[in-house]
């Protein structure tokens, strides 16, 4: 059984490999392959991966590190994709260009996310085509590569038969924080319901061992004016805009540090007005777009924080290991992110029908959203993929927001495929983070310049 990781040079690779290795019995995995276009970067990450597999966990899983697609994909059963097309240098542009025009600049949301989407659609199709050509016929691609909403819509349109499931770790990261805030150690006993688009959704219920958690959670958030565990609130150094060492390891949670602070604060602010559901943190970018711009530093954004912390710690850690033979586990990011993708693979492989939140075609699950919308909802996962679960119609407020966002994303995908400047401009104009058509156009024109060599030509 072979698992191929596309974007082998990612800062998340080591953590994912650890989660796979800890589940080697259920996964029956014989070989892990790392595939990336950037050999130098991947070779460094491979040093830590090799250490995890063969020294730390002492397993007999073979490790192959390659930049050749045929070597990477041949006979693979699972492909875990997590590439960042344009790397952090382009993420920086996605965040900074909109800010220059007074708009939300974010990795996956608003026009920054759309720029990232335009870079990622065709490379993602290449991953699918390589899997079709070389991998096992019943392969599964589990995709984390962002922007997952736009990528999933492009997959639906361009490769409708592909065996791919797009996923996100934000809802489970929120559940991790909820568990910590509520002093729950066995988070596997938390059951929740959720609906939305990717990075655009709401928890409608959260229960722990059959007991409602929403009510105590609302009280907690109101009292603390933020959704964050007590431990972090006591440790004031971990709060605010000061960038902390994000080396993390399993005990840490990067979501509760650095600029993420505003995002968790925003959950409180949103719930002060709309207390019924627990919003995904990403809704802040659409509901508090003006405030986000006001507290952003247009010269130092999240991409800079990540380069100064998670990325730097990882590569410094590799250098230290090569020089001294010592590994500080805290230098690489591990935890729920890797557990989630590895557990999903187990459900597919062993046909468990376990319930997972995934990005999948609506097919009537949300009755008042289009049949073909790519939504993020709970589904039962078996060997043939997700089976969505029907639910009641959603309220008009959420449905209205989702339709605007969905149509913006659909226009973006169409515009990208057709090379249509007008459709991409419509996508930008329709997005809730953009106040006017003229601002949309100014951002788009700057982005066309910045994305030369990555974007299809728009006419
Ligand atoms: P990173 O830059 O450290 O790693 C990405 C790697 O992808 C790089 O090594 C890069 O060389 C490689 N790459 C770029 N284009 C490629 C291509 N066409 N083929 C193969 N490899 C390619 O980034 P990171 O911060 O570790 O994040 C990795 C990805 O995972 C990003 O897309 C990020 O948005 C995504 N992510 C998604 C979720 C989620 O919830 N869906 C959570 C965390 C991270
Ligand atoms: C969450 C989201 C991802 C996103 C990531 C960014 O995990 O679910 O989709 O890529 O946050 O985190 P970062 O630390 O890179 O800002
Ligand atoms: Mn996500």
Short mmCIF file of C-alpha atoms and ligand atoms in Angstrom, two decimals:
data_model
loop_
_atom_site.label_atom_id
_atom_site.label_comp_id
_atom_site.label_asym_id
_atom_site.label_seq_id
_atom_site.Cartn_x
_atom_site.Cartn_y
_atom_site.Cartn_z
CA UNK A 1 0.00 0.00 0.00
CA UNK A 2 1.55 3.23 -1.16
CA UNK A 3 0.67 6.76 -0.02
CA UNK A 4 2.04 9.63 -2.08
CA UNK A 5 2.28 13.11 -0.61
CA UNK A 6 2.15 15.84 -3.25
CA UNK A 7 3.79 18.98 -1.92
CA UNK A 8 6.33 16.85 -0.06
CA UNK A 9 8.23 20.00 0.84
CA UNK A 10 5.28 21.39 2.81
CA UNK A 11 5.63 22.50 6.41
CA UNK A 12 2.81 20.05 7.18
CA UNK A 13 4.46 16.95 5.64
CA UNK A 14 6.25 15.79 8.77
CA UNK A 15 3.07 15.96 10.85
CA UNK A 16 1.05 14.09 8.23
CA UNK A 17 3.70 11.37 7.98
CA UNK A 18 3.66 10.98 11.74
CA UNK A 19 -0.14 10.56 11.72
CA UNK A 20 0.14 7.97 8.93
CA UNK A 21 2.88 6.07 10.72
CA UNK A 22 0.91 5.99 13.98
CA UNK A 23 -1.95 4.38 12.02
CA UNK A 24 0.21 1.97 10.04
CA UNK A 25 -1.76 -1.10 11.16
CA UNK A 26 -5.17 0.19 9.98
CA UNK A 27 -3.67 1.65 6.81
CA UNK A 28 -1.41 -1.36 6.11
CA UNK A 29 1.01 1.09 4.54
CA UNK A 30 4.24 -0.21 3.00
CA UNK A 31 5.63 2.90 1.41
CA UNK A 32 5.35 6.68 1.65
CA UNK A 33 6.44 8.76 -1.32
CA UNK A 34 7.13 12.46 -1.23
CA UNK A 35 6.64 14.36 -4.47
CA UNK A 36 7.40 18.05 -5.03
CA UNK A 37 8.68 20.28 -7.81
CA UNK A 38 11.17 21.94 -5.45
CA UNK A 39 13.86 19.30 -4.88
CA UNK A 40 15.96 21.27 -2.43
CA UNK A 41 13.02 22.11 -0.17
CA UNK A 42 11.63 18.58 -0.24
CA UNK A 43 15.02 16.99 0.45
CA UNK A 44 15.24 18.99 3.68
CA UNK A 45 11.77 17.99 4.80
CA UNK A 46 12.65 14.40 3.91
CA UNK A 47 15.38 14.46 6.55
CA UNK A 48 12.78 14.92 9.29
CA UNK A 49 10.40 12.46 7.66
CA UNK A 50 13.11 9.81 7.53
CA UNK A 51 13.87 10.44 11.20
CA UNK A 52 10.17 10.11 12.18
CA UNK A 53 9.71 6.86 10.28
CA UNK A 54 12.95 5.10 10.96
CA UNK A 55 14.36 6.47 14.21
CA UNK A 56 11.50 7.95 16.20
CA UNK A 57 8.77 5.39 15.41
CA UNK A 58 11.10 2.65 14.14
CA UNK A 59 8.70 1.43 11.45
CA UNK A 60 9.60 -0.47 8.33
CA UNK A 61 7.72 1.85 5.98
CA UNK A 62 9.84 2.54 2.91
CA UNK A 63 10.44 6.22 2.08
CA UNK A 64 10.84 7.42 -1.51
CA UNK A 65 11.58 11.05 -2.30
CA UNK A 66 11.14 12.15 -5.90
CA UNK A 67 10.42 14.97 -8.33
CA UNK A 68 9.37 12.54 -11.08
CA UNK A 69 5.57 12.04 -11.43
CA UNK A 70 5.81 8.47 -12.71
CA UNK A 71 7.96 7.39 -9.75
CA UNK A 72 5.64 9.28 -7.40
CA UNK A 73 2.28 7.98 -8.54
CA UNK A 74 2.86 4.46 -9.89
CA UNK A 75 0.56 2.04 -8.03
CA UNK A 76 -0.26 4.54 -5.30
CA UNK A 77 -3.52 3.86 -3.44
CA UNK A 78 -3.74 7.27 -1.79
CA UNK A 79 -2.48 10.65 -2.87
CA UNK A 80 -2.48 13.29 -0.15
CA UNK A 81 -2.19 16.65 -1.90
CA UNK A 82 -1.01 19.80 -0.13
CA UNK A 83 0.80 21.94 -2.63
CA UNK A 84 1.09 25.69 -2.47
CA UNK A 85 1.39 26.93 -6.02
CA UNK A 86 3.63 30.01 -5.95
CA UNK A 87 4.74 29.22 -2.38
CA UNK A 88 4.84 31.83 0.39
CA UNK A 89 6.22 34.51 -1.95
CA UNK A 90 2.94 34.49 -3.87
CA UNK A 91 0.83 34.11 -0.71
CA UNK A 92 2.42 37.37 0.38
CA UNK A 93 1.19 39.00 -2.84
CA UNK A 94 -2.32 37.56 -2.34
CA UNK A 95 -2.43 39.14 1.09
CA UNK A 96 -0.74 42.46 0.31
CA UNK A 97 -2.22 43.48 -3.06
CA UNK A 98 -5.85 43.67 -1.83
CA UNK A 99 -4.73 45.47 1.34
CA UNK A 100 -3.14 48.17 -0.82
CA UNK A 101 -6.63 48.76 -2.21
CA UNK A 102 -8.26 48.75 1.21
CA UNK A 103 -9.64 45.22 0.92
CA UNK A 104 -9.22 41.98 2.85
CA UNK A 105 -5.98 40.31 1.84
CA UNK A 106 -6.09 36.67 2.87
CA UNK A 107 -4.67 33.32 1.80
CA UNK A 108 -8.00 31.73 0.81
CA UNK A 109 -10.68 34.42 1.24
CA UNK A 110 -11.67 37.32 -1.00
CA UNK A 111 -9.56 38.35 -3.96
CA UNK A 112 -6.36 36.90 -2.45
CA UNK A 113 -7.99 33.48 -2.33
CA UNK A 114 -9.24 33.92 -5.86
CA UNK A 115 -5.74 34.78 -7.10
CA UNK A 116 -4.43 31.65 -5.38
CA UNK A 117 -7.27 29.68 -6.97
CA UNK A 118 -6.33 30.87 -10.46
CA UNK A 119 -2.78 29.58 -9.84
CA UNK A 120 -3.88 26.22 -8.47
CA UNK A 121 -6.68 25.00 -10.77
CA UNK A 122 -4.50 23.66 -13.60
CA UNK A 123 -1.69 22.20 -11.42
CA UNK A 124 -4.45 20.35 -9.54
CA UNK A 125 -5.77 18.91 -12.82
CA UNK A 126 -2.23 17.69 -13.49
CA UNK A 127 -2.27 15.84 -10.15
CA UNK A 128 -5.55 14.19 -11.13
CA UNK A 129 -4.30 13.28 -14.60
CA UNK A 130 -1.08 11.80 -13.20
CA UNK A 131 -3.09 9.78 -10.67
CA UNK A 132 -5.38 8.51 -13.43
CA UNK A 133 -2.37 7.55 -15.53
CA UNK A 134 -0.13 5.90 -12.95
CA UNK A 135 -1.94 5.18 -9.67
CA UNK A 136 -4.11 2.17 -8.73
CA UNK A 137 -7.49 2.31 -10.55
CA UNK A 138 -9.31 2.78 -7.24
CA UNK A 139 -6.94 5.52 -6.03
CA UNK A 140 -8.19 8.31 -3.80
CA UNK A 141 -6.80 11.83 -3.81
CA UNK A 142 -7.41 13.56 -0.50
CA UNK A 143 -6.78 17.21 -1.13
CA UNK A 144 -5.80 19.88 1.36
CA UNK A 145 -4.32 22.19 -1.32
CA UNK A 146 -6.01 25.54 -1.05
CA UNK A 147 -8.16 27.37 -1.86
CA UNK A 148 -10.16 24.17 -1.36
CA UNK A 149 -13.52 25.76 -2.27
CA UNK A 150 -12.31 26.92 -5.68
CA UNK A 151 -10.22 23.81 -6.29
CA UNK A 152 -13.20 21.55 -5.53
CA UNK A 153 -15.45 23.48 -7.93
CA UNK A 154 -12.78 23.24 -10.65
CA UNK A 155 -12.49 19.48 -10.07
CA UNK A 156 -16.26 19.10 -10.35
CA UNK A 157 -16.34 21.00 -13.63
CA UNK A 158 -13.15 19.76 -15.30
CA UNK A 159 -12.70 16.21 -13.91
CA UNK A 160 -16.14 15.11 -12.67
CA UNK A 161 -15.14 11.44 -12.51
CA UNK A 162 -11.93 11.96 -10.54
CA UNK A 163 -11.67 10.11 -7.24
CA UNK A 164 -10.86 13.19 -5.19
CA UNK A 165 -12.17 14.47 -1.87
CA UNK A 166 -11.34 18.03 -0.85
CA UNK A 167 -10.98 18.63 2.85
CA UNK A 168 -10.27 21.32 5.43
CA UNK A 169 -8.88 21.18 8.94
CA UNK A 170 -10.45 24.41 10.24
CA UNK A 171 -13.65 22.93 11.67
CA UNK A 172 -11.65 20.29 13.54
CA UNK A 173 -9.21 22.95 14.72
CA UNK A 174 -12.24 24.82 16.07
CA UNK A 175 -13.41 21.65 17.82
CA UNK A 176 -9.90 21.28 19.33
CA UNK A 177 -10.16 24.80 20.73
CA UNK A 178 -13.73 24.18 21.93
CA UNK A 179 -12.55 21.02 23.73
CA UNK A 180 -9.68 22.89 25.37
CA UNK A 181 -11.95 25.77 26.41
CA UNK A 182 -14.49 23.33 27.84
CA UNK A 183 -11.78 21.23 29.57
CA UNK A 184 -12.65 18.15 27.54
CA UNK A 185 -9.78 15.69 27.16
CA UNK A 186 -11.56 13.02 25.06
CA UNK A 187 -12.48 15.20 22.09
CA UNK A 188 -13.43 12.11 20.09
CA UNK A 189 -16.66 12.13 22.11
CA UNK A 190 -17.65 15.50 20.66
CA UNK A 191 -20.27 15.23 17.92
CA UNK A 192 -21.26 18.21 15.80
CA UNK A 193 -23.41 19.28 12.92
CA UNK A 194 -22.22 21.85 10.40
CA UNK A 195 -23.07 23.30 7.01
CA UNK A 196 -21.49 25.79 4.64
CA UNK A 197 -19.03 26.25 1.85
CA UNK A 198 -15.33 25.77 2.58
CA UNK A 199 -14.06 28.50 4.94
CA UNK A 200 -17.63 29.77 4.96
CA UNK A 201 -19.80 27.76 7.34
CA UNK A 202 -21.48 27.34 10.71
CA UNK A 203 -21.75 24.75 13.48
CA UNK A 204 -25.44 24.27 14.24
CA UNK A 205 -24.96 21.89 17.15
CA UNK A 206 -22.10 20.59 19.27
CA UNK A 207 -22.62 17.81 21.79
CA UNK A 208 -20.35 15.99 24.21
CA UNK A 209 -21.48 12.51 25.22
CA UNK A 210 -25.04 13.43 24.28
CA UNK A 211 -25.06 16.72 26.22
CA UNK A 212 -25.45 20.09 24.52
CA UNK A 213 -22.22 22.12 24.42
CA UNK A 214 -23.54 25.13 22.51
CA UNK A 215 -25.12 26.75 25.56
CA UNK A 216 -22.03 26.51 27.85
CA UNK A 217 -19.88 27.54 24.90
CA UNK A 218 -21.97 30.66 24.26
CA UNK A 219 -21.60 31.57 27.94
CA UNK A 220 -17.83 30.94 27.81
CA UNK A 221 -17.35 33.06 24.71
CA UNK A 222 -19.47 35.89 26.16
CA UNK A 223 -17.54 35.86 29.41
CA UNK A 224 -14.05 35.76 27.86
CA UNK A 225 -14.93 37.92 24.84
CA UNK A 226 -13.00 35.44 22.71
CA UNK A 227 -13.07 31.74 21.87
CA UNK A 228 -9.77 30.59 23.28
CA UNK A 229 -8.73 28.09 25.95
CA UNK A 230 -8.11 29.39 29.49
CA UNK A 231 -4.47 28.32 29.32
CA UNK A 232 -3.86 30.67 26.43
CA UNK A 233 -5.78 33.47 28.08
CA UNK A 234 -3.65 33.12 31.21
CA UNK A 235 -0.49 33.04 29.11
CA UNK A 236 -0.86 36.61 27.89
CA UNK A 237 2.35 36.28 25.91
CA UNK A 238 0.55 33.94 23.55
CA UNK A 239 -2.03 36.56 22.71
CA UNK A 240 -2.05 39.66 20.60
CA UNK A 241 -0.22 40.44 17.47
CA UNK A 242 3.20 39.46 18.80
CA UNK A 243 4.33 36.50 16.77
CA UNK A 244 5.12 33.56 18.99
CA UNK A 245 7.35 30.64 18.25
CA UNK A 246 5.02 28.42 16.29
CA UNK A 247 7.18 25.35 16.44
CA UNK A 248 4.17 23.85 18.18
CA UNK A 249 4.31 20.07 18.28
CA UNK A 250 1.16 18.33 19.42
CA UNK A 251 0.70 20.38 22.58
CA UNK A 252 0.63 23.71 20.79
CA UNK A 253 -1.95 25.14 18.47
CA UNK A 254 -0.84 27.72 15.94
CA UNK A 255 -4.42 28.86 15.51
CA UNK A 256 -4.30 30.49 18.91
CA UNK A 257 -1.17 32.55 18.22
CA UNK A 258 -0.03 35.49 16.13
CA UNK A 259 -2.60 37.18 13.92
CA UNK A 260 -4.99 34.28 14.42
CA UNK A 261 -5.89 36.04 17.68
CA UNK A 262 -8.20 38.47 15.83
CA UNK A 263 -9.95 35.61 14.17
CA UNK A 264 -10.88 33.96 17.48
CA UNK A 265 -11.89 37.31 18.89
CA UNK A 266 -14.10 37.69 15.82
CA UNK A 267 -16.05 34.57 16.77
CA UNK A 268 -17.14 36.46 19.91
CA UNK A 269 -17.97 39.57 17.91
CA UNK A 270 -20.08 37.67 15.39
CA UNK A 271 -21.89 35.75 18.11
CA UNK A 272 -22.75 38.97 19.95
CA UNK A 273 -25.02 39.71 17.01
CA UNK A 274 -25.87 36.22 15.77
CA UNK A 275 -25.64 33.87 18.75
CA UNK A 276 -27.49 30.85 17.42
CA UNK A 277 -24.69 29.17 15.46
CA UNK A 278 -20.94 28.97 16.02
CA UNK A 279 -19.35 30.60 12.96
CA UNK A 280 -16.28 29.27 11.21
CA UNK A 281 -13.45 31.68 12.02
CA UNK A 282 -13.09 32.50 8.30
CA UNK A 283 -16.48 34.24 8.27
CA UNK A 284 -14.73 37.19 9.92
CA UNK A 285 -13.20 38.12 6.59
CA UNK A 286 -16.68 38.53 5.09
CA UNK A 287 -18.62 39.91 8.07
CA UNK A 288 -15.90 42.21 9.47
CA UNK A 289 -14.01 43.05 6.30
CA UNK A 290 -13.57 46.74 7.18
CA UNK A 291 -12.25 46.00 10.67
CA UNK A 292 -9.85 43.37 9.31
CA UNK A 293 -8.31 45.90 6.96
CA UNK A 294 -8.03 48.44 9.79
CA UNK A 295 -6.03 46.17 12.09
CA UNK A 296 -3.86 44.66 9.33
CA UNK A 297 -0.29 45.74 8.71
CA UNK A 298 -0.05 45.94 4.90
CA UNK A 299 3.71 45.42 5.10
CA UNK A 300 3.63 42.37 7.40
CA UNK A 301 0.92 39.77 6.91
CA UNK A 302 0.29 36.15 7.87
CA UNK A 303 2.66 34.92 5.12
CA UNK A 304 5.47 36.81 6.87
CA UNK A 305 4.50 35.33 10.24
CA UNK A 306 4.54 31.82 8.79
CA UNK A 307 7.93 32.33 7.12
CA UNK A 308 9.36 33.71 10.37
CA UNK A 309 7.97 30.89 12.51
CA UNK A 310 6.63 27.59 11.17
CA UNK A 311 8.83 27.51 8.08
CA UNK A 312 11.96 28.85 9.77
CA UNK A 313 11.65 26.54 12.78
CA UNK A 314 11.32 23.52 10.52
CA UNK A 315 14.34 24.29 8.38
CA UNK A 316 16.47 25.43 11.33
CA UNK A 317 15.49 22.18 13.04
CA UNK A 318 16.70 20.17 10.06
CA UNK A 319 20.04 22.03 10.08
CA UNK A 320 20.41 21.40 13.81
CA UNK A 321 19.70 17.70 13.35
CA UNK A 322 22.22 17.40 10.53
CA UNK A 323 24.84 19.19 12.64
CA UNK A 324 24.19 17.55 16.02
CA UNK A 325 22.04 14.45 15.43
CA UNK A 326 19.48 15.85 17.86
CA UNK A 327 15.83 16.48 16.99
CA UNK A 328 13.53 18.81 18.86
CA UNK A 329 10.07 17.48 17.98
CA UNK A 330 8.61 20.90 18.54
CA UNK A 331 10.19 22.12 15.32
CA UNK A 332 7.66 20.38 13.16
CA UNK A 333 3.95 20.81 13.13
CA UNK A 334 1.93 17.74 14.07
CA UNK A 335 -1.54 17.00 15.37
CA UNK A 336 -5.13 17.13 14.19
CA UNK A 337 -4.25 18.27 10.68
CA UNK A 338 -2.43 15.00 9.94
CA UNK A 339 -4.79 12.87 12.01
CA UNK A 340 -7.79 14.10 10.03
CA UNK A 341 -6.46 13.15 6.58
CA UNK A 342 -5.07 9.81 7.81
CA UNK A 343 -8.37 8.93 9.54
CA UNK A 344 -10.26 9.78 6.37
CA UNK A 345 -8.02 7.42 4.41
CA UNK A 346 -8.79 4.67 6.94
CA UNK A 347 -12.54 5.22 6.48
CA UNK A 348 -12.19 4.95 2.68
CA UNK A 349 -9.86 1.99 2.73
CA UNK A 350 -11.74 -0.01 5.36
CA UNK A 351 -15.21 1.11 4.24
CA UNK A 352 -16.12 2.17 7.78
CA UNK A 353 -18.95 4.61 6.92
CA UNK A 354 -17.63 6.93 9.62
CA UNK A 355 -18.98 10.49 9.58
CA UNK A 356 -16.59 13.20 8.35
CA UNK A 357 -17.00 16.80 7.36
CA UNK A 358 -15.97 17.03 3.70
CA UNK A 359 -16.33 19.35 0.73
CA UNK A 360 -18.65 17.55 -1.65
CA UNK A 361 -21.38 18.10 -4.21
CA UNK A 362 -24.58 19.14 -2.42
CA UNK A 363 -26.88 16.67 -4.21
CA UNK A 364 -29.84 17.91 -2.22
CA UNK A 365 -28.24 17.71 1.23
CA UNK A 366 -29.04 21.42 1.76
CA UNK A 367 -32.42 21.66 0.04
CA UNK A 368 -32.27 25.42 -0.57
CA UNK A 369 -28.81 25.42 -2.18
CA UNK A 370 -28.14 24.34 -5.79
CA UNK A 371 -27.83 20.61 -6.45
CA UNK A 372 -24.32 21.02 -7.86
CA UNK A 373 -22.91 23.42 -5.24
CA UNK A 374 -19.68 22.21 -3.64
CA UNK A 375 -20.65 22.43 0.03
CA UNK A 376 -18.94 21.48 3.28
CA UNK A 377 -21.22 19.11 5.16
CA UNK A 378 -21.03 15.90 7.18
CA UNK A 379 -21.05 12.73 5.08
CA UNK A 380 -20.65 9.01 5.67
CA UNK A 381 -17.36 7.81 4.21
CA UNK A 382 -17.11 4.36 2.68
CA UNK A 383 -15.06 2.80 -0.10
CA UNK A 384 -17.06 4.63 -2.78
CA UNK A 385 -16.59 8.06 -1.22
CA UNK A 386 -18.88 10.46 0.64
CA UNK A 387 -22.61 9.84 1.06
CA UNK A 388 -24.19 13.17 2.00
CA UNK A 389 -26.80 13.44 4.74
CA UNK A 390 -30.05 15.32 4.08
CA UNK A 391 -30.88 18.27 6.32
CA UNK A 392 -33.53 20.97 6.67
CA UNK A 393 -33.40 24.16 4.61
CA UNK A 394 -30.93 26.68 6.01
CA UNK A 395 -31.95 30.21 7.14
CA UNK A 396 -32.09 33.05 4.62
CA UNK A 397 -29.13 34.97 6.10
CA UNK A 398 -26.70 32.08 5.71
CA UNK A 399 -28.22 31.00 2.40
CA UNK A 400 -27.89 34.52 0.98
CA UNK A 401 -24.27 34.83 2.05
CA UNK A 402 -23.47 31.38 0.67
CA UNK A 403 -25.13 32.04 -2.70
CA UNK A 404 -23.12 35.24 -3.17
CA UNK A 405 -19.89 33.46 -2.28
CA UNK A 406 -20.72 30.36 -4.33
CA UNK A 407 -21.52 32.37 -7.46
CA UNK A 408 -18.35 34.41 -7.02
CA UNK A 409 -16.34 31.17 -6.85
CA UNK A 410 -18.17 29.61 -9.81
CA UNK A 411 -17.58 32.71 -11.97
CA UNK A 412 -13.91 32.64 -11.01
CA UNK A 413 -13.57 29.00 -12.10
CA UNK A 414 -15.43 29.67 -15.36
CA UNK A 415 -13.36 32.78 -16.01
CA UNK A 416 -10.15 30.89 -15.39
CA UNK A 417 -11.12 28.02 -17.70
CA UNK A 418 -12.41 30.29 -20.48
CA UNK A 419 -9.65 32.90 -20.03
CA UNK A 420 -12.37 35.52 -19.60
CA UNK A 421 -11.34 38.83 -18.03
CA UNK A 422 -15.00 39.83 -17.74
CA UNK A 423 -16.00 36.74 -15.76
CA UNK A 424 -13.03 37.01 -13.41
CA UNK A 425 -13.87 40.68 -12.89
CA UNK A 426 -17.47 39.66 -12.14
CA UNK A 427 -16.16 37.13 -9.62
CA UNK A 428 -14.07 39.82 -7.91
CA UNK A 429 -16.92 42.36 -8.02
CA UNK A 430 -19.43 39.88 -6.58
CA UNK A 431 -17.21 38.98 -3.64
CA UNK A 432 -18.40 40.39 -0.33
CA UNK A 433 -14.90 41.59 0.58
CA UNK A 434 -14.89 44.06 -2.34
CA UNK A 435 -16.82 47.36 -2.05
CA UNK A 436 -16.98 48.44 -5.71
CA UNK A 437 -16.53 47.31 -9.28
CA UNK A 438 -13.71 49.82 -9.77
CA UNK A 439 -11.82 48.53 -6.74
CA UNK A 440 -12.30 44.99 -8.06
CA UNK A 441 -10.79 46.03 -11.38
CA UNK A 442 -7.81 47.79 -9.79
CA UNK A 443 -7.02 44.70 -7.67
CA UNK A 444 -7.45 42.39 -10.64
CA UNK A 445 -5.12 44.42 -12.82
CA UNK A 446 -2.40 44.40 -10.14
CA UNK A 447 -2.89 40.68 -9.68
CA UNK A 448 -2.55 39.93 -13.37
CA UNK A 449 0.86 41.62 -13.22
CA UNK A 450 1.93 39.78 -10.06
CA UNK A 451 0.74 36.37 -11.30
CA UNK A 452 2.48 36.39 -14.70
CA UNK A 453 3.59 32.86 -15.49
CA UNK A 454 1.02 31.36 -13.09
CA UNK A 455 -2.36 32.51 -14.42
CA UNK A 456 -3.91 31.68 -17.77
CA UNK A 457 -4.10 34.72 -20.02
CA UNK A 458 -7.33 36.68 -19.53
CA UNK A 459 -8.89 38.34 -22.56
P1 LIG B 1 4.49 25.12 1.81
O1 LIG B 1 4.80 26.21 0.85
O2 LIG B 1 5.37 24.92 2.98
O3 LIG B 1 4.47 23.74 1.00
C1 LIG B 1 3.88 23.59 -0.23
C2 LIG B 1 4.79 22.77 -1.14
O4 LIG B 1 4.08 22.59 -2.39
C3 LIG B 1 6.11 23.43 -1.48
O5 LIG B 1 7.18 22.58 -1.12
C4 LIG B 1 6.04 23.63 -2.98
O6 LIG B 1 7.27 23.48 -3.65
C5 LIG B 1 5.05 22.55 -3.40
N1 LIG B 1 4.42 22.76 -4.70
C6 LIG B 1 4.03 23.92 -5.27
N2 LIG B 1 3.50 23.67 -6.47
C7 LIG B 1 3.53 22.33 -6.66
C8 LIG B 1 3.11 21.48 -7.72
N3 LIG B 1 2.52 21.98 -8.80
N4 LIG B 1 3.32 20.16 -7.59
C9 LIG B 1 3.90 19.65 -6.49
N5 LIG B 1 4.30 20.41 -5.45
C10 LIG B 1 4.13 21.74 -5.55
O7 LIG B 1 2.98 25.35 2.26
P2 LIG B 1 2.20 24.94 3.60
O8 LIG B 1 1.98 26.15 4.41
O9 LIG B 1 2.85 23.80 4.24
O10 LIG B 1 0.79 24.51 3.01
C11 LIG B 1 0.66 23.51 2.03
C12 LIG B 1 -0.73 23.53 1.44
O11 LIG B 1 -1.68 23.02 2.37
C13 LIG B 1 -1.24 24.93 1.08
O12 LIG B 1 -2.03 24.84 -0.10
C14 LIG B 1 -2.13 25.28 2.25
O13 LIG B 1 -3.08 26.27 1.93
C15 LIG B 1 -2.75 23.94 2.48
N6 LIG B 1 -3.41 23.75 3.77
C16 LIG B 1 -4.72 23.46 3.70
C17 LIG B 1 -5.43 23.22 4.83
C18 LIG B 1 -6.90 22.98 4.71
O14 LIG B 1 -7.62 23.14 5.65
N7 LIG B 1 -7.39 22.59 3.53
C19 LIG B 1 -4.79 23.28 6.08
C20 LIG B 1 -3.42 23.58 6.12
C21 LIG B 1 -2.73 23.80 4.94
C1 LIG B 2 -6.35 26.54 8.56
C2 LIG B 2 -7.18 26.40 7.33
C3 LIG B 2 -6.31 26.19 6.13
C4 LIG B 2 -5.29 27.28 5.99
C5 LIG B 2 -4.49 27.39 7.26
C6 LIG B 2 -3.59 28.58 7.23
O1 LIG B 2 -5.74 25.35 8.90
O2 LIG B 2 -8.10 25.35 7.43
O3 LIG B 2 -7.10 26.07 4.99
O4 LIG B 2 -4.42 27.02 4.92
O5 LIG B 2 -5.34 27.53 8.37
O6 LIG B 2 -2.75 28.55 8.33
P1 LIG B 2 -1.40 29.37 8.37
O7 LIG B 2 -0.81 29.00 9.69
O8 LIG B 2 -0.60 28.91 7.19
O9 LIG B 2 -1.82 30.79 8.28
MN1 LIG B 3 -9.02 25.02 5.39
#
